[in-house]
XYZ file of C-alpha atoms in Angstrom:
298
model
C -58.111 -33.059 10.175
C -57.079 -29.433 9.734
C -54.746 -30.424 6.932
C -57.530 -32.351 5.187
C -59.892 -29.404 5.460
C -57.230 -27.116 4.036
C -56.707 -29.494 1.098
C -60.456 -29.594 0.407
C -60.670 -25.800 0.653
C -57.781 -25.297 -1.772
C -59.304 -27.819 -4.160
C -62.663 -26.037 -4.100
C -60.892 -22.700 -4.577
C -59.105 -24.101 -7.624
C -62.419 -25.173 -9.191
C -63.912 -21.747 -8.554
C -60.833 -20.095 -10.072
C -61.124 -22.166 -13.263
C -64.811 -21.287 -13.562
C -64.041 -17.598 -13.051
C -61.293 -17.635 -15.687
C -63.649 -19.343 -18.144
C -66.339 -16.687 -17.733
C -63.854 -13.810 -17.714
C -62.293 -14.991 -20.968
C -65.730 -15.465 -22.497
C -66.689 -11.938 -21.487
C -63.502 -10.124 -22.504
C -61.630 -12.469 -24.860
C -61.357 -11.979 -28.639
C -64.569 -12.961 -30.383
C -62.695 -14.837 -33.149
C -60.040 -16.306 -30.891
C -56.329 -15.778 -31.319
C -54.702 -17.245 -34.436
C -50.987 -17.369 -35.203
C -49.618 -17.716 -38.725
C -52.852 -16.894 -40.556
C -52.535 -16.115 -44.285
C -54.620 -13.251 -45.582
C -57.518 -14.417 -47.720
C -57.301 -18.068 -46.650
C -59.967 -19.125 -44.185
C -58.830 -21.643 -41.621
C -55.097 -21.048 -42.087
C -52.816 -20.661 -39.102
C -52.865 -22.202 -35.647
C -55.528 -21.157 -33.141
C -54.041 -20.625 -29.682
C -57.169 -19.280 -27.974
C -60.747 -20.372 -28.783
C -63.611 -18.243 -29.984
C -65.865 -16.854 -27.305
C -69.265 -17.431 -28.903
C -71.833 -19.681 -27.217
C -71.188 -22.509 -29.668
C -67.496 -22.725 -28.821
C -67.711 -21.700 -25.153
C -71.101 -22.151 -23.482
C -71.683 -20.485 -20.143
C -71.007 -22.692 -17.149
C -74.587 -22.339 -15.938
C -75.791 -23.498 -19.366
C -73.602 -26.614 -19.087
C -74.997 -27.421 -15.645
C -78.588 -26.740 -16.689
C -78.175 -29.032 -19.723
C -77.487 -31.973 -17.392
C -81.057 -31.765 -16.102
C -82.721 -31.361 -19.481
C -83.970 -34.123 -21.758
C -81.187 -36.077 -23.454
C -82.588 -35.883 -26.986
C -86.046 -34.387 -26.597
C -89.397 -35.991 -26.027
C -89.743 -38.357 -23.100
C -86.046 -39.214 -22.906
C -84.533 -38.962 -19.404
C -82.376 -36.012 -18.327
C -78.844 -36.041 -19.654
C -77.431 -36.727 -16.198
C -79.086 -40.178 -16.152
C -77.210 -41.660 -19.159
C -74.065 -39.858 -18.003
C -74.266 -41.636 -14.633
C -75.047 -44.982 -16.274
C -72.172 -44.687 -18.743
C -69.896 -43.431 -15.971
C -70.569 -46.468 -13.800
C -69.793 -48.750 -16.744
C -66.492 -47.003 -17.405
C -65.650 -46.908 -13.699
C -66.136 -50.666 -13.369
C -63.910 -51.356 -16.372
C -61.291 -48.914 -15.074
C -61.350 -50.697 -11.694
C -60.531 -54.002 -13.401
C -57.746 -52.301 -15.362
C -56.428 -50.729 -12.161
C -56.302 -54.113 -10.411
C -54.416 -55.614 -13.352
C -52.041 -52.649 -13.468
C -51.415 -52.784 -9.714
C -50.640 -56.515 -9.902
C -48.230 -56.091 -12.818
C -46.622 -52.983 -11.325
C -46.187 -54.644 -7.932
C -44.511 -57.694 -9.470
C -42.218 -55.547 -11.629
C -41.262 -53.387 -8.656
C -40.465 -56.439 -6.531
C -38.356 -58.004 -9.278
C -36.445 -54.779 -9.979
C -35.714 -54.225 -6.299
C -34.642 -57.827 -5.748
C -32.209 -58.001 -8.672
C -30.305 -54.905 -9.749
C -29.699 -56.415 -13.191
C -33.464 -56.660 -13.672
C -33.814 -52.977 -12.808
C -31.176 -52.024 -15.346
C -32.892 -54.112 -18.005
C -36.565 -53.403 -17.244
C -36.805 -49.820 -16.004
C -35.776 -48.134 -19.295
C -38.352 -50.193 -21.197
C -41.032 -49.423 -18.610
C -40.365 -45.718 -19.084
C -40.285 -46.001 -22.881
C -43.580 -47.906 -22.854
C -45.393 -44.765 -21.748
C -44.334 -42.923 -24.913
C -46.442 -45.218 -27.116
C -49.588 -43.321 -28.210
C -52.552 -44.963 -26.529
C -54.840 -44.199 -29.444
C -52.577 -46.344 -31.659
C -52.036 -49.064 -29.047
C -55.744 -49.596 -28.323
C -56.772 -51.021 -31.734
C -53.929 -53.549 -31.528
C -55.174 -54.891 -28.198
C -58.745 -54.956 -29.512
C -57.618 -56.918 -32.590
C -55.716 -59.446 -30.477
C -58.733 -59.829 -28.201
C -61.100 -60.464 -31.104
C -58.725 -63.092 -32.510
C -58.528 -64.853 -29.152
C -62.315 -64.743 -28.870
C -62.738 -66.332 -32.295
C -59.921 -68.880 -32.043
C -60.442 -70.458 -28.645
C -63.032 -71.552 -26.137
C -62.126 -68.670 -23.790
C -64.413 -65.657 -24.391
C -62.804 -62.246 -24.714
C -65.453 -59.544 -24.298
C -64.791 -56.079 -25.658
C -64.692 -54.538 -22.195
C -61.699 -56.741 -21.330
C -59.694 -55.079 -24.103
C -60.580 -51.714 -22.585
C -59.474 -52.926 -19.136
C -56.136 -54.175 -20.528
C -55.545 -50.806 -22.165
C -56.411 -49.014 -18.918
C -53.934 -51.226 -17.040
C -51.254 -50.132 -19.513
C -51.377 -46.643 -18.034
C -51.964 -47.779 -14.453
C -48.988 -50.119 -14.043
C -46.291 -47.498 -14.660
C -46.692 -45.293 -11.549
C -47.203 -48.394 -9.404
C -44.013 -50.054 -10.644
C -41.947 -46.909 -10.061
C -43.599 -46.238 -6.689
C -42.990 -49.793 -5.479
C -39.352 -49.664 -6.580
C -38.744 -46.339 -4.822
C -40.610 -47.452 -1.741
C -38.842 -50.774 -1.333
C -35.503 -48.981 -1.591
C -36.547 -46.355 0.990
C -35.320 -48.045 4.228
C -32.103 -46.639 5.643
C -29.004 -48.780 5.513
C -28.834 -48.915 9.286
C -32.281 -50.540 9.422
C -31.311 -53.108 6.805
C -28.157 -53.923 8.749
C -30.252 -54.350 11.880
C -32.425 -56.922 10.098
C -29.278 -58.746 9.021
C -28.033 -58.895 12.589
C -31.316 -60.582 13.484
C -30.600 -63.166 10.742
C -33.777 -62.116 8.908
C -34.100 -63.489 5.384
C -35.278 -61.656 2.281
C -38.982 -62.334 2.794
C -38.926 -61.356 6.453
C -37.103 -58.136 5.613
C -39.555 -57.473 2.787
C -42.625 -58.005 4.957
C -41.469 -56.334 8.166
C -39.302 -53.492 6.851
C -39.445 -52.775 3.131
C -43.224 -52.943 2.594
C -44.109 -50.705 5.589
C -41.438 -48.247 4.446
C -42.884 -48.323 0.912
C -46.363 -47.150 1.958
C -45.599 -43.382 1.709
C -44.450 -43.948 -1.881
C -47.026 -46.566 -2.814
C -50.225 -44.710 -1.887
C -49.597 -41.710 -4.202
C -48.652 -44.177 -6.942
C -51.917 -46.065 -6.439
C -53.924 -42.828 -6.633
C -52.136 -41.774 -9.793
C -52.614 -45.252 -11.232
C -56.360 -45.107 -10.499
C -56.751 -41.770 -12.274
C -54.632 -43.039 -15.171
C -56.808 -46.146 -15.450
C -59.884 -43.935 -15.893
C -58.123 -41.932 -18.617
C -57.034 -45.144 -20.325
C -60.559 -46.588 -20.189
C -62.131 -43.447 -21.687
C -59.554 -43.231 -24.485
C -59.846 -46.965 -25.188
C -63.625 -46.750 -25.488
C -63.188 -43.993 -28.043
C -60.445 -45.821 -29.943
C -62.116 -49.233 -30.277
C -65.692 -47.965 -30.442
C -67.056 -49.730 -27.367
C -70.634 -48.748 -26.625
C -72.096 -48.124 -23.207
C -69.155 -46.218 -21.714
C -68.696 -42.530 -21.154
C -65.960 -42.270 -23.799
C -68.292 -43.362 -26.575
C -70.993 -41.069 -25.234
C -68.582 -38.139 -25.318
C -67.831 -38.728 -29.004
C -71.506 -39.059 -29.880
C -72.483 -35.817 -28.168
C -69.444 -33.998 -29.535
C -70.740 -34.757 -33.009
C -73.881 -32.814 -32.104
C -71.936 -29.928 -30.571
C -72.807 -27.460 -33.316
C -76.531 -27.695 -32.546
C -76.267 -28.491 -28.824
C -72.946 -27.049 -27.600
C -73.592 -27.609 -23.884
C -74.356 -31.346 -24.221
C -70.756 -32.659 -24.685
C -69.790 -31.062 -21.390
C -72.057 -33.495 -19.531
C -69.884 -36.579 -20.169
C -66.815 -34.357 -19.842
C -67.816 -33.488 -16.289
C -68.637 -37.165 -15.781
C -65.121 -38.184 -16.826
C -63.613 -35.690 -14.389
C -65.847 -37.031 -11.633
C -64.730 -40.588 -12.410
C -61.097 -39.637 -11.918
C -61.909 -37.973 -8.595
C -63.941 -40.977 -7.432
C -61.156 -43.379 -8.420
C -58.474 -41.376 -6.617
C -60.738 -40.835 -3.612
C -61.485 -44.544 -3.335
C -57.783 -45.311 -3.197
C -57.427 -42.616 -0.532
C -59.768 -44.682 1.656
C -57.172 -47.454 1.580
C -54.724 -45.020 3.116
C -56.978 -44.563 6.138
C -56.154 -48.093 7.234
C -52.441 -47.459 6.730
C -52.221 -44.107 8.494
C -49.532 -45.376 10.890
C -47.177 -45.893 7.922
C -47.848 -42.646 6.060
C -45.374 -40.332 7.769
C -43.341 -38.515 5.159
C -45.728 -39.550 2.380
C -44.449 -38.728 -1.084
C -46.508 -36.466 -3.339
C -47.888 -37.838 -6.594
């Protein structure tokens, strides 16, 4: 319990530190930002390394928070926090489906790679390379395939399913690597002991390898959950799905010049989704606390 309280305290301290740095930079940073490689007489040339400190580029933190409780677009519209919560729940549900798909695929790949060394040699490099594909380019391909399946056959393919598939693309990687590392974690002496008991592969897997994999698997599941949220948000932006927090973020960002604090509402919502996803997976670890000694860090 003391360790958990210390982790919460350090996490809260980190949030406070980020907020303090934001306000300190806004108060004392260069008004026009910091630009490298600017050419005299040419507006917009060069690369900006630090942002401007005006209220349009960097609203105060208290203005961002206050904007959450103000009307979304004037009139009788609900406070901004209401559509942020609604869109966040939509994205969270889609990310949960993507996480389940990613966990299933990652678990199967990890089992296959651990069982046959040749499969590990052949699959692991491609699994690693798969994560170098830009998600913003991969998402429209999945959406196009989904629309073709929806038109061609009797099986419906809703747009949210494309988003879930794209989210699973990010989620499966840490799970596959975590399962592979975890299943290979038992010491040789323990494997030899199982052999002396004439235990087969499945008995060894169930009674030795899977319990030993828990310290590696739980961090992988948490990372996969957070990655699924990122994938869902990016996919919503890429394929233009309405109703999710990614689409809402793009819409409010387009109004940022006149309402600079508004885009930070869905931004905070996206951060909260990642924390909720990782925290939900942490609840799974409570039931596996007897197997978490020496847990790996994610």
